[in-house]
mmCIF file of C-alpha atoms and ligand atoms in Angstrom:
data_model
loop_
_atom_site.group_PDB
_atom_site.id
_atom_site.type_symbol
_atom_site.label_atom_id
_atom_site.label_comp_id
_atom_site.label_asym_id
_atom_site.label_seq_id
_atom_site.Cartn_x
_atom_site.Cartn_y
_atom_site.Cartn_z
ATOM 1 C CA MET A 28 6.717 -32.056 7.031
ATOM 2 C CA THR A 29 6.675 -29.076 4.947
ATOM 3 C CA ILE A 30 4.179 -30.863 3.078
ATOM 4 C CA ILE A 31 0.871 -29.372 1.256
ATOM 5 C CA GLU A 32 -2.191 -31.402 2.376
ATOM 6 C CA SER A 33 -5.133 -29.290 2.069
ATOM 7 C CA VAL A 34 -5.737 -25.675 0.775
ATOM 8 C CA ARG A 35 -9.310 -24.552 2.218
ATOM 9 C CA ALA A 36 -11.064 -21.153 1.517
ATOM 10 C CA ARG A 37 -14.008 -19.381 3.148
ATOM 11 C CA GLN A 38 -15.562 -15.406 2.865
ATOM 12 C CA ILE A 39 -14.758 -13.319 4.963
ATOM 13 C CA PHE A 40 -15.622 -9.191 5.183
ATOM 14 C CA ASP A 41 -12.869 -6.696 4.823
ATOM 15 C CA SER A 42 -13.100 -3.413 6.458
ATOM 16 C CA ARG A 43 -15.467 -1.799 4.454
ATOM 17 C CA GLY A 44 -18.023 -4.720 4.989
ATOM 18 C CA THR A 45 -16.574 -6.193 1.601
ATOM 19 C CA PRO A 46 -16.459 -9.761 1.223
ATOM 20 C CA THR A 47 -13.000 -11.146 0.566
ATOM 21 C CA ILE A 48 -10.814 -14.334 0.484
ATOM 22 C CA GLU A 49 -9.670 -16.242 3.380
ATOM 23 C CA ALA A 50 -6.913 -18.978 2.264
ATOM 24 C CA GLU A 51 -5.957 -21.932 4.868
ATOM 25 C CA VAL A 52 -2.882 -23.590 3.597
ATOM 26 C CA ARG A 53 -1.935 -27.280 6.355
ATOM 27 C CA LEU A 54 1.297 -28.638 6.292
ATOM 28 C CA SER A 55 2.202 -32.461 6.786
ATOM 29 C CA SER A 56 3.026 -31.722 10.336
ATOM 30 C CA GLY A 57 0.287 -29.994 11.135
ATOM 31 C CA ALA A 58 1.388 -26.589 11.347
ATOM 32 C CA ILE A 59 -1.159 -24.256 9.059
ATOM 33 C CA GLY A 60 -1.072 -20.360 7.626
ATOM 34 C CA VAL A 61 -3.771 -18.529 6.866
ATOM 35 C CA ALA A 62 -3.544 -15.104 4.862
ATOM 36 C CA SER A 63 -6.628 -12.943 3.611
ATOM 37 C CA ALA A 64 -6.754 -10.634 0.238
ATOM 38 C CA PRO A 65 -6.744 -6.751 0.678
ATOM 39 C CA SER A 66 -9.051 -4.693 -2.110
ATOM 40 C CA GLY A 67 -8.482 -0.890 -3.497
ATOM 41 C CA ALA A 68 -11.440 1.085 -4.301
ATOM 42 C CA SER A 69 -8.555 3.903 -6.469
ATOM 43 C CA THR A 70 -7.541 0.679 -8.190
ATOM 44 C CA GLY A 71 -5.307 0.761 -10.963
ATOM 45 C CA ALA A 72 -6.095 -0.267 -14.548
ATOM 46 C CA HIS A 73 -3.338 -2.764 -14.712
ATOM 47 C CA GLU A 74 -3.612 -4.256 -11.912
ATOM 48 C CA ALA A 75 -4.531 -7.981 -11.349
ATOM 49 C CA HIS A 76 -8.325 -8.914 -11.537
ATOM 50 C CA GLU A 77 -10.294 -9.320 -8.832
ATOM 51 C CA LYS A 78 -12.942 -11.949 -8.920
ATOM 52 C CA ARG A 79 -16.263 -11.298 -7.926
ATOM 53 C CA ASP A 80 -19.640 -13.439 -8.236
ATOM 54 C CA GLY A 81 -21.769 -10.319 -10.016
ATOM 55 C CA GLY A 82 -25.238 -11.065 -9.123
ATOM 56 C CA LYS A 83 -27.600 -9.796 -6.474
ATOM 57 C CA ALA A 84 -26.093 -10.970 -3.288
ATOM 58 C CA TYR A 85 -23.370 -8.597 -1.563
ATOM 59 C CA GLY A 86 -24.234 -6.244 -4.778
ATOM 60 C CA GLY A 87 -22.361 -8.653 -6.586
ATOM 61 C CA LYS A 88 -19.000 -8.582 -4.591
ATOM 62 C CA GLY A 89 -19.166 -12.128 -3.276
ATOM 63 C CA VAL A 90 -16.256 -14.327 -3.436
ATOM 64 C CA LEU A 91 -17.728 -17.691 -3.608
ATOM 65 C CA LYS A 92 -16.889 -18.316 -7.108
ATOM 66 C CA ALA A 93 -12.907 -17.509 -6.636
ATOM 67 C CA ILE A 94 -13.476 -19.556 -3.653
ATOM 68 C CA GLU A 95 -14.907 -22.810 -5.576
ATOM 69 C CA GLY A 96 -11.670 -22.368 -7.969
ATOM 70 C CA ILE A 97 -9.201 -22.664 -4.834
ATOM 71 C CA HIS A 98 -11.368 -25.503 -4.026
ATOM 72 C CA ALA A 99 -11.942 -27.381 -6.612
ATOM 73 C CA GLU A 100 -8.195 -26.286 -9.167
ATOM 74 C CA ILE A 101 -5.663 -25.009 -6.736
ATOM 75 C CA ALA A 102 -6.240 -27.577 -3.747
ATOM 76 C CA PRO A 103 -5.356 -30.098 -6.121
ATOM 77 C CA ALA A 104 -3.145 -28.995 -7.998
ATOM 78 C CA LEU A 105 -0.880 -27.886 -4.730
ATOM 79 C CA LYS A 106 -1.200 -30.970 -2.612
ATOM 80 C CA GLY A 107 1.982 -32.684 -2.638
ATOM 81 C CA LEU A 108 4.122 -29.965 -3.260
ATOM 82 C CA ASP A 109 6.585 -28.328 -0.500
ATOM 83 C CA ALA A 110 5.672 -25.346 1.034
ATOM 84 C CA ARG A 111 8.738 -23.729 1.614
ATOM 85 C CA ASP A 112 9.172 -23.857 -2.618
ATOM 86 C CA GLN A 113 7.324 -20.052 -2.883
ATOM 87 C CA ARG A 114 7.905 -19.985 -6.209
ATOM 88 C CA ARG A 115 7.002 -23.577 -7.531
ATOM 89 C CA ILE A 116 4.014 -23.093 -5.548
ATOM 90 C CA ASP A 117 3.144 -19.212 -7.748
ATOM 91 C CA ALA A 118 4.344 -20.635 -10.369
ATOM 92 C CA ALA A 119 1.811 -24.003 -10.416
ATOM 93 C CA MET A 120 -0.826 -21.404 -9.692
ATOM 94 C CA LEU A 121 -0.041 -19.031 -12.394
ATOM 95 C CA ALA A 122 -0.049 -22.013 -15.450
ATOM 96 C CA LEU A 123 -3.097 -23.398 -13.515
ATOM 97 C CA ASP A 124 -4.244 -19.898 -13.949
ATOM 98 C CA GLY A 125 -3.057 -19.458 -17.740
ATOM 99 C CA THR A 126 -4.094 -16.003 -17.919
ATOM 100 C CA ALA A 127 -1.809 -12.590 -18.622
ATOM 101 C CA ASN A 128 -4.076 -10.545 -15.673
ATOM 102 C CA LYS A 129 -5.177 -13.831 -13.316
ATOM 103 C CA GLU A 130 -8.767 -13.382 -14.459
ATOM 104 C CA ARG A 131 -9.942 -16.788 -14.783
ATOM 105 C CA LEU A 132 -9.071 -17.721 -10.979
ATOM 106 C CA GLY A 133 -8.637 -14.549 -9.498
ATOM 107 C CA GLY A 134 -5.746 -12.052 -7.837
ATOM 108 C CA ASN A 135 -7.795 -12.062 -4.507
ATOM 109 C CA ALA A 136 -7.896 -16.184 -4.955
ATOM 110 C CA LEU A 137 -3.904 -16.583 -5.557
ATOM 111 C CA ILE A 138 -2.709 -13.694 -3.135
ATOM 112 C CA ALA A 139 -4.449 -15.550 -0.365
ATOM 113 C CA VAL A 140 -3.728 -18.467 -1.095
ATOM 114 C CA SER A 141 0.248 -17.600 -2.194
ATOM 115 C CA LEU A 142 0.709 -15.691 1.420
ATOM 116 C CA ALA A 143 -0.909 -18.246 3.220
ATOM 117 C CA THR A 144 1.772 -20.999 2.073
ATOM 118 C CA ALA A 145 4.283 -18.405 3.199
ATOM 119 C CA TYR A 146 2.813 -18.580 6.430
ATOM 120 C CA ALA A 147 2.511 -21.998 6.775
ATOM 121 C CA ALA A 148 5.954 -23.058 5.959
ATOM 122 C CA ALA A 149 7.200 -20.244 8.218
ATOM 123 C CA ASN A 150 4.951 -21.889 11.039
ATOM 124 C CA ALA A 151 5.746 -25.788 10.569
ATOM 125 C CA LEU A 152 9.883 -24.447 10.178
ATOM 126 C CA GLY A 153 8.881 -22.525 13.925
ATOM 127 C CA ILE A 154 10.074 -19.204 12.342
ATOM 128 C CA PRO A 155 8.402 -15.481 11.886
ATOM 129 C CA LEU A 156 7.372 -15.127 8.479
ATOM 130 C CA TYR A 157 9.630 -11.777 8.415
ATOM 131 C CA ARG A 158 12.575 -14.330 9.098
ATOM 132 C CA HIS A 159 11.280 -16.829 6.603
ATOM 133 C CA LEU A 160 11.568 -14.728 3.269
ATOM 134 C CA GLY A 161 14.097 -11.885 4.606
ATOM 135 C CA GLY A 162 16.626 -14.889 6.571
ATOM 136 C CA LEU A 163 19.387 -13.160 8.054
ATOM 137 C CA VAL A 164 19.079 -10.044 5.120
ATOM 138 C CA GLY A 165 15.989 -8.558 6.531
ATOM 139 C CA GLY A 166 15.181 -7.191 9.609
ATOM 140 C CA SER A 167 15.298 -3.216 9.545
ATOM 141 C CA SER A 168 12.291 -1.141 10.376
ATOM 142 C CA PRO A 169 10.390 1.084 7.650
ATOM 143 C CA ILE A 170 9.237 4.351 8.327
ATOM 144 C CA PRO A 171 5.780 4.868 8.235
ATOM 145 C CA MET A 172 3.639 6.988 6.689
ATOM 146 C CA LEU A 173 0.795 7.836 8.143
ATOM 147 C CA ASN A 174 -2.037 9.207 5.899
ATOM 148 C CA VAL A 175 -3.888 11.528 8.837
ATOM 149 C CA LEU A 176 -5.584 13.964 5.932
ATOM 150 C CA ASN A 177 -7.622 12.650 3.155
ATOM 151 C CA GLY A 178 -9.439 14.358 -0.111
ATOM 152 C CA GLY A 179 -9.620 13.356 -3.785
ATOM 153 C CA ALA A 180 -12.441 10.749 -4.714
ATOM 154 C CA HIS A 181 -13.009 9.632 -0.494
ATOM 155 C CA ALA A 182 -13.806 12.737 0.820
ATOM 156 C CA ASP A 183 -16.362 15.018 0.800
ATOM 157 C CA ASN A 184 -14.435 18.455 0.505
ATOM 158 C CA ASN A 185 -12.630 21.071 -1.761
ATOM 159 C CA ILE A 186 -9.195 18.975 -1.386
ATOM 160 C CA ASP A 187 -8.062 17.430 -4.718
ATOM 161 C CA ILE A 188 -4.889 15.131 -3.322
ATOM 162 C CA GLN A 189 -6.181 12.265 -2.366
ATOM 163 C CA GLU A 190 -3.685 11.393 0.713
ATOM 164 C CA PHE A 191 -1.827 14.168 3.002
ATOM 165 C CA MET A 192 0.810 11.573 5.109
ATOM 166 C CA LEU A 193 3.013 12.278 8.000
ATOM 167 C CA VAL A 194 6.663 10.767 7.648
ATOM 168 C CA PRO A 195 8.283 10.899 10.854
ATOM 169 C CA VAL A 196 12.101 11.290 8.915
ATOM 170 C CA GLY A 197 13.961 12.720 12.166
ATOM 171 C CA ALA A 198 13.045 9.708 14.149
ATOM 172 C CA LYS A 199 16.139 6.434 15.106
ATOM 173 C CA THR A 200 13.854 3.527 16.131
ATOM 174 C CA PHE A 201 10.170 2.505 14.544
ATOM 175 C CA ARG A 202 8.590 3.020 18.241
ATOM 176 C CA ASP A 203 10.036 6.752 18.005
ATOM 177 C CA ALA A 204 8.403 7.357 14.590
ATOM 178 C CA MET A 205 4.958 6.031 15.642
ATOM 179 C CA LYS A 206 5.175 8.064 18.771
ATOM 180 C CA MET A 207 5.846 10.952 16.586
ATOM 181 C CA GLY A 208 3.300 9.662 14.314
ATOM 182 C CA VAL A 209 0.330 9.246 16.592
ATOM 183 C CA GLU A 210 1.271 12.314 19.051
ATOM 184 C CA VAL A 211 0.692 14.364 15.539
ATOM 185 C CA TYR A 212 -2.006 12.921 14.522
ATOM 186 C CA GLN A 213 -3.970 13.900 18.452
ATOM 187 C CA HIS A 214 -2.586 17.253 17.628
ATOM 188 C CA LEU A 215 -4.556 17.439 14.686
ATOM 189 C CA LYS A 216 -7.208 16.357 15.698
ATOM 190 C CA ALA A 217 -7.302 18.771 18.922
ATOM 191 C CA LEU A 218 -7.057 21.639 15.898
ATOM 192 C CA LEU A 219 -9.433 20.512 13.437
ATOM 193 C CA LYS A 220 -11.852 20.643 17.116
ATOM 194 C CA LYS A 221 -10.713 23.913 17.723
ATOM 195 C CA GLN A 222 -12.080 25.264 14.368
ATOM 196 C CA GLY A 223 -15.473 23.680 13.943
ATOM 197 C CA LEU A 224 -14.449 20.912 11.846
ATOM 198 C CA SER A 225 -15.198 17.493 11.296
ATOM 199 C CA THR A 226 -12.973 14.589 13.032
ATOM 200 C CA ALA A 227 -15.244 11.546 11.673
ATOM 201 C CA VAL A 228 -12.559 9.304 10.155
ATOM 202 C CA GLY A 229 -12.551 7.583 6.474
ATOM 203 C CA ASP A 230 -11.831 4.530 5.590
ATOM 204 C CA GLU A 231 -7.823 4.442 6.369
ATOM 205 C CA GLY A 232 -8.224 5.970 9.173
ATOM 206 C CA GLY A 233 -7.500 9.804 8.369
ATOM 207 C CA PHE A 234 -9.422 12.795 8.607
ATOM 208 C CA ALA A 235 -12.030 14.445 6.183
ATOM 209 C CA PRO A 236 -12.334 17.568 7.116
ATOM 210 C CA SER A 237 -14.121 20.327 4.776
ATOM 211 C CA LEU A 238 -11.170 22.926 3.607
ATOM 212 C CA GLU A 239 -10.617 25.036 0.822
ATOM 213 C CA ARG A 240 -7.531 23.516 -1.530
ATOM 214 C CA ASP A 241 -4.887 21.447 -1.041
ATOM 215 C CA GLU A 242 -2.940 24.189 1.001
ATOM 216 C CA ASP A 243 -4.699 24.577 3.363
ATOM 217 C CA ALA A 244 -4.530 20.736 4.494
ATOM 218 C CA LEU A 245 -0.601 20.837 4.065
ATOM 219 C CA LYS A 246 -0.497 23.969 6.720
ATOM 220 C CA LEU A 247 -3.142 22.488 8.791
ATOM 221 C CA LEU A 248 -0.612 19.182 8.975
ATOM 222 C CA VAL A 249 3.001 21.742 9.512
ATOM 223 C CA ASP A 250 0.415 23.143 12.090
ATOM 224 C CA ALA A 251 -0.137 20.088 14.317
ATOM 225 C CA ILE A 252 3.555 18.857 13.436
ATOM 226 C CA ALA A 253 4.771 21.995 15.161
ATOM 227 C CA ALA A 254 1.835 21.779 18.048
ATOM 228 C CA ALA A 255 3.264 18.269 18.731
ATOM 229 C CA GLY A 256 6.261 19.957 19.816
ATOM 230 C CA TYR A 257 8.201 18.588 16.422
ATOM 231 C CA ALA A 258 10.111 20.755 13.534
ATOM 232 C CA PRO A 259 8.340 20.234 10.638
ATOM 233 C CA GLY A 260 10.605 18.845 7.580
ATOM 234 C CA ARG A 261 13.039 18.015 10.673
ATOM 235 C CA ASP A 262 11.762 15.091 13.033
ATOM 236 C CA VAL A 263 8.250 15.117 10.948
ATOM 237 C CA SER A 264 7.904 15.460 6.941
ATOM 238 C CA LEU A 265 4.995 15.387 4.960
ATOM 239 C CA ALA A 266 4.289 13.379 1.885
ATOM 240 C CA VAL A 267 1.069 13.360 -0.451
ATOM 241 C CA ASP A 268 -0.651 10.593 -3.058
ATOM 242 C CA ALA A 269 -2.259 12.618 -5.311
ATOM 243 C CA ALA A 270 -3.893 9.786 -7.250
ATOM 244 C CA ALA A 271 -3.826 11.604 -10.336
ATOM 245 C CA SER A 272 -5.107 8.782 -12.610
ATOM 246 C CA GLU A 273 -8.332 9.625 -11.386
ATOM 247 C CA TRP A 274 -7.642 13.142 -12.846
ATOM 248 C CA GLN A 275 -7.696 12.196 -16.639
ATOM 249 C CA LYS A 276 -9.563 14.161 -18.555
ATOM 250 C CA ASP A 277 -9.663 14.797 -22.656
ATOM 251 C CA GLY A 278 -6.155 13.835 -22.970
ATOM 252 C CA GLY A 279 -5.209 16.157 -19.867
ATOM 253 C CA TYR A 280 -5.879 16.651 -16.521
ATOM 254 C CA ALA A 281 -8.661 18.542 -14.697
ATOM 255 C CA LEU A 282 -8.340 18.656 -11.115
ATOM 256 C CA PRO A 283 -11.701 16.882 -9.487
ATOM 257 C CA LYS A 284 -12.885 19.081 -7.099
ATOM 258 C CA ARG A 285 -12.370 22.501 -8.670
ATOM 259 C CA GLY A 286 -12.681 21.455 -12.373
ATOM 260 C CA THR A 287 -9.106 23.294 -12.889
ATOM 261 C CA ALA A 288 -7.835 22.414 -16.357
ATOM 262 C CA MET A 289 -4.288 21.516 -16.096
ATOM 263 C CA THR A 290 -1.153 19.595 -18.682
ATOM 264 C CA THR A 291 1.218 17.922 -17.791
ATOM 265 C CA GLY A 292 3.657 20.604 -17.456
ATOM 266 C CA GLU A 293 1.350 22.851 -15.212
ATOM 267 C CA LEU A 294 0.887 19.820 -13.077
ATOM 268 C CA ILE A 295 4.562 19.248 -12.634
ATOM 269 C CA ASP A 296 4.523 23.285 -11.758
ATOM 270 C CA TYR A 297 1.757 23.079 -9.483
ATOM 271 C CA PHE A 298 3.509 19.981 -7.307
ATOM 272 C CA GLN A 299 6.912 21.680 -7.616
ATOM 273 C CA ALA A 300 5.421 24.934 -6.171
ATOM 274 C CA LEU A 301 3.825 23.095 -3.496
ATOM 275 C CA SER A 302 6.921 21.311 -2.481
ATOM 276 C CA GLU A 303 9.417 24.366 -2.457
ATOM 277 C CA LYS A 304 6.477 26.132 0.181
ATOM 278 C CA TYR A 305 5.957 22.705 2.469
ATOM 279 C CA PRO A 306 8.359 20.025 3.842
ATOM 280 C CA ILE A 307 7.520 17.189 1.095
ATOM 281 C CA VAL A 308 9.283 14.009 1.048
ATOM 282 C CA SER A 309 7.273 11.811 -1.450
ATOM 283 C CA ILE A 310 4.489 12.708 -4.161
ATOM 284 C CA GLU A 311 2.985 9.455 -5.065
ATOM 285 C CA ASP A 312 1.188 8.961 -8.117
ATOM 286 C CA PRO A 313 1.201 12.847 -9.366
ATOM 287 C CA LEU A 314 -0.121 12.152 -12.891
ATOM 288 C CA GLY A 315 -2.034 9.673 -14.741
ATOM 289 C CA GLU A 316 -1.188 5.889 -14.985
ATOM 290 C CA GLU A 317 -0.243 5.852 -18.497
ATOM 291 C CA ASP A 318 1.863 8.953 -18.515
ATOM 292 C CA PHE A 319 5.194 7.407 -17.965
ATOM 293 C CA ASP A 320 6.997 10.633 -20.181
ATOM 294 C CA GLY A 321 5.505 13.104 -17.277
ATOM 295 C CA PHE A 322 6.237 10.821 -14.829
ATOM 296 C CA ALA A 323 10.451 10.796 -16.040
ATOM 297 C CA GLU A 324 9.703 14.683 -16.615
ATOM 298 C CA ILE A 325 8.221 15.496 -13.147
ATOM 299 C CA THR A 326 11.486 12.914 -11.650
ATOM 300 C CA ALA A 327 13.686 15.009 -13.440
ATOM 301 C CA ARG A 328 12.453 18.533 -11.865
ATOM 302 C CA LEU A 329 11.872 16.815 -8.251
ATOM 303 C CA GLY A 330 13.689 13.374 -7.940
ATOM 304 C CA ARG A 331 16.627 15.119 -5.802
ATOM 305 C CA ARG A 332 14.543 16.634 -3.680
ATOM 306 C CA ALA A 333 11.078 13.713 -3.291
ATOM 307 C CA MET A 334 10.456 10.262 -3.887
ATOM 308 C CA ILE A 335 8.684 10.000 -6.634
ATOM 309 C CA VAL A 336 6.336 7.230 -6.067
ATOM 310 C CA GLY A 337 4.425 4.735 -8.991
ATOM 311 C CA ASP A 338 1.403 3.065 -7.502
ATOM 312 C CA ASP A 339 -1.420 2.884 -10.238
ATOM 313 C CA LEU A 340 1.491 3.614 -12.484
ATOM 314 C CA PHE A 341 3.212 -0.218 -12.009
ATOM 315 C CA THR A 342 0.661 -1.632 -10.058
ATOM 316 C CA THR A 343 3.624 -3.735 -8.410
ATOM 317 C CA ASN A 344 4.226 -5.155 -12.021
ATOM 318 C CA PRO A 345 7.360 -6.238 -12.370
ATOM 319 C CA GLU A 346 6.942 -5.559 -16.596
ATOM 320 C CA ARG A 347 5.896 -2.506 -15.924
ATOM 321 C CA LEU A 348 8.294 -1.478 -13.740
ATOM 322 C CA SER A 349 11.076 -2.294 -15.924
ATOM 323 C CA ARG A 350 9.022 0.156 -18.702
ATOM 324 C CA GLY A 351 9.379 3.060 -16.190
ATOM 325 C CA ILE A 352 13.167 1.948 -14.736
ATOM 326 C CA ALA A 353 14.256 1.884 -18.903
ATOM 327 C CA LYS A 354 12.241 5.598 -19.467
ATOM 328 C CA ARG A 355 13.494 6.797 -15.563
ATOM 329 C CA ALA A 356 10.003 7.434 -14.626
ATOM 330 C CA ALA A 357 9.491 7.788 -10.594
ATOM 331 C CA ASN A 358 12.108 6.910 -8.256
ATOM 332 C CA ALA A 359 10.416 4.679 -6.020
ATOM 333 C CA ILE A 360 8.067 1.856 -5.828
ATOM 334 C CA LEU A 361 4.359 1.493 -4.160
ATOM 335 C CA VAL A 362 4.612 -2.383 -3.564
ATOM 336 C CA LYS A 363 0.868 -3.868 -3.009
ATOM 337 C CA PRO A 364 0.829 -7.891 -2.881
ATOM 338 C CA ASN A 365 -2.305 -8.473 -4.131
ATOM 339 C CA GLN A 366 -1.489 -5.488 -7.196
ATOM 340 C CA ILE A 367 0.382 -8.545 -8.751
ATOM 341 C CA GLY A 368 -1.323 -11.542 -7.058
ATOM 342 C CA THR A 369 1.539 -13.572 -5.916
ATOM 343 C CA LEU A 370 3.972 -13.196 -3.340
ATOM 344 C CA SER A 371 7.081 -14.528 -5.836
ATOM 345 C CA GLU A 372 6.205 -11.742 -8.523
ATOM 346 C CA THR A 373 6.291 -8.703 -5.528
ATOM 347 C CA LEU A 374 9.157 -9.937 -4.825
ATOM 348 C CA ASP A 375 10.543 -9.916 -8.279
ATOM 349 C CA ALA A 376 9.101 -6.483 -8.072
ATOM 350 C CA ILE A 377 10.840 -5.687 -4.971
ATOM 351 C CA ASN A 378 14.243 -6.895 -6.484
ATOM 352 C CA LEU A 379 13.781 -5.424 -9.536
ATOM 353 C CA ALA A 380 13.572 -2.196 -7.862
ATOM 354 C CA ARG A 381 16.123 -2.295 -5.681
ATOM 355 C CA SER A 382 18.338 -3.342 -8.720
ATOM 356 C CA ALA A 383 17.394 0.221 -10.347
ATOM 357 C CA GLY A 384 18.347 2.258 -7.228
ATOM 358 C CA TYR A 385 14.482 2.396 -6.441
ATOM 359 C CA ARG A 386 12.981 3.301 -2.872
ATOM 360 C CA VAL A 387 10.590 0.753 -1.942
ATOM 361 C CA VAL A 388 7.239 1.389 0.051
ATOM 362 C CA LEU A 389 5.375 -1.572 1.412
ATOM 363 C CA SER A 390 1.430 -0.337 1.407
ATOM 364 C CA HIS A 391 -2.051 -1.654 2.707
ATOM 365 C CA ARG A 392 -5.680 -1.395 0.329
ATOM 366 C CA SER A 393 -8.134 1.098 1.533
ATOM 367 C CA GLY A 394 -10.032 -1.673 1.868
ATOM 368 C CA GLU A 395 -8.562 -3.968 4.312
ATOM 369 C CA THR A 396 -8.703 -7.439 6.695
ATOM 370 C CA GLU A 397 -6.393 -7.623 10.251
ATOM 371 C CA SER A 398 -4.167 -9.103 8.500
ATOM 372 C CA SER A 399 -0.506 -7.667 9.079
ATOM 373 C CA ALA A 400 1.208 -9.481 6.094
ATOM 374 C CA ILE A 401 2.971 -6.801 4.524
ATOM 375 C CA ALA A 402 4.329 -5.896 8.077
ATOM 376 C CA ASP A 403 6.599 -8.934 7.551
ATOM 377 C CA ILE A 404 7.234 -8.355 3.900
ATOM 378 C CA ALA A 405 8.136 -4.888 4.668
ATOM 379 C CA THR A 406 10.389 -5.614 7.102
ATOM 380 C CA ALA A 407 11.746 -9.114 5.152
ATOM 381 C CA VAL A 408 12.654 -6.842 2.439
ATOM 382 C CA ASN A 409 14.512 -4.089 4.694
ATOM 383 C CA ALA A 410 11.407 -1.248 2.643
ATOM 384 C CA GLU A 411 12.291 2.203 3.675
ATOM 385 C CA PHE A 412 8.880 2.613 4.368
ATOM 386 C CA LEU A 413 5.236 1.446 5.265
ATOM 387 C CA LYS A 414 2.200 3.365 4.055
ATOM 388 C CA SER A 415 -1.053 1.646 6.439
ATOM 389 C CA GLY A 416 -3.404 4.456 6.972
ATOM 390 C CA ALA A 417 -3.743 6.700 9.928
ATOM 391 C CA PRO A 418 -2.613 5.548 13.629
ATOM 392 C CA ALA A 419 -6.261 4.850 13.923
ATOM 393 C CA ARG A 420 -8.940 1.438 12.675
ATOM 394 C CA ALA A 421 -7.447 -2.229 13.886
ATOM 395 C CA GLU A 422 -7.235 -3.005 10.635
ATOM 396 C CA ARG A 423 -4.449 -0.171 9.979
ATOM 397 C CA THR A 424 -2.773 -0.636 13.065
ATOM 398 C CA ALA A 425 -2.456 -4.520 12.891
ATOM 399 C CA LYS A 426 0.453 -3.510 10.847
ATOM 400 C CA TYR A 427 2.309 -0.845 12.846
ATOM 401 C CA ASN A 428 1.326 -3.080 15.832
ATOM 402 C CA ARG A 429 2.972 -6.008 13.594
ATOM 403 C CA VAL A 430 6.465 -3.756 13.110
ATOM 404 C CA LEU A 431 6.441 -2.813 16.864
ATOM 405 C CA LYS A 432 6.861 -6.622 17.953
ATOM 406 C CA ILE A 433 9.178 -7.420 14.620
ATOM 407 C CA GLU A 434 11.427 -4.426 15.766
ATOM 408 C CA GLN A 435 11.542 -5.648 19.169
ATOM 409 C CA GLU A 436 12.242 -9.150 18.320
ATOM 410 C CA VAL A 437 15.061 -8.019 15.915
ATOM 411 C CA THR A 438 16.973 -5.611 18.413
ATOM 412 C CA GLY A 439 15.790 -7.632 21.704
ATOM 413 C CA GLU A 440 14.859 -4.012 23.574
HETATM 414 P P1 PGA B 526 -6.675 2.195 -3.141
HETATM 415 O O1 PGA B 526 -6.232 3.524 -2.769
HETATM 416 O O2 PGA B 526 -6.156 0.991 -2.061
HETATM 417 O O3 PGA B 526 -7.949 1.960 -2.563
HETATM 418 O O4 PGA B 526 -6.112 1.800 -4.600
HETATM 419 C C1 PGA B 526 -4.720 3.457 -1.800
HETATM 420 C C2 PGA B 526 -3.734 4.353 -2.911
HETATM 421 O O5 PGA B 526 -3.879 5.135 -3.940
HETATM 422 O O6 PGA B 526 -2.418 4.107 -2.575
HETATM 423 ZN ZN1 ZN B 527 -1.841 5.759 -4.495
#
């Protein structure tokens, strides 16, 4: 019933109009599973390789060669295997690829097939993906981390930090958390309008107004939370993603917008000052992706008051995470399944993180599709947080809306 009969793939488009892969796995029962690969912009150096065609079409970003690999090599290798045996499927693809960073067949090909297999098995069994992956253990809703203000390389303003997020820590349910997040987002928009600032949204649905410095963004968010009738820090807290791998320069750091040179110690002082003044509960990639020692230092200094989240630092890679755990670098991991390339390895990274007491944040990419797989994964593994951009743009809300549905199914309310 759950034996793989065929694997097909096609080129579709992500939220930036860039080609990506959609894979479809068909089983002996007739059940099918469909999944696609998202794509990052500020990608970590240690991510699984994204296979692209090169050449003229689509500026070299086509994925037809990766799709050819799925049809010519992956499909025959998986035919006849049981889709319920996710580990065996993923191991077969890893063996077939044969490289450390999935560069031969492409991490984008592998993750699309890996997730499509999981969906196919779930569909054949007549259960939702979060049940197939989480069984009776999974089922608790994450807290959303809503990226509503942007700076860094993604915005034409003077803000160095890439993402400013709302974290509705005071909500009892995901539904209540989204109510808080959405209301603050709308009040933020009104505040920006009143000040004559732009309310155009970026790739992840957040605003990118022309502000002078990082602190202005934090102030605006605190004002928007209060304007919506919530208590900053009690109902809704803040999170930032510095994406500081983009800040590395000449063995140290330089803030990209203002050009200020900083040492690791000065950067940590900077984040400490911000987190003493504003209700910041989470700091992602405050330092560069090779700076394990710096991460250990900031975790020692600020780790009790805030999550220190490794994104580019860990790239959802169990080996890099082990290194981080040994050094006490960070206390939370950002999990992006396409960074590592298979569902099994994603779950390995999550289990390893859990065993070290790290928090888990499931995350989208800046280039997304309408797939809501990360919502099911987050619920299945009881991830504490789900980061999927602003509550705007359908590829962002697809994930939040999916958790709303799952929460209703699980609680029966
Ligand atoms: P990316 O950005 O998907 O472009 O890598 C998101 C992040 O840095 O968290
Ligand atoms: Zn990040």
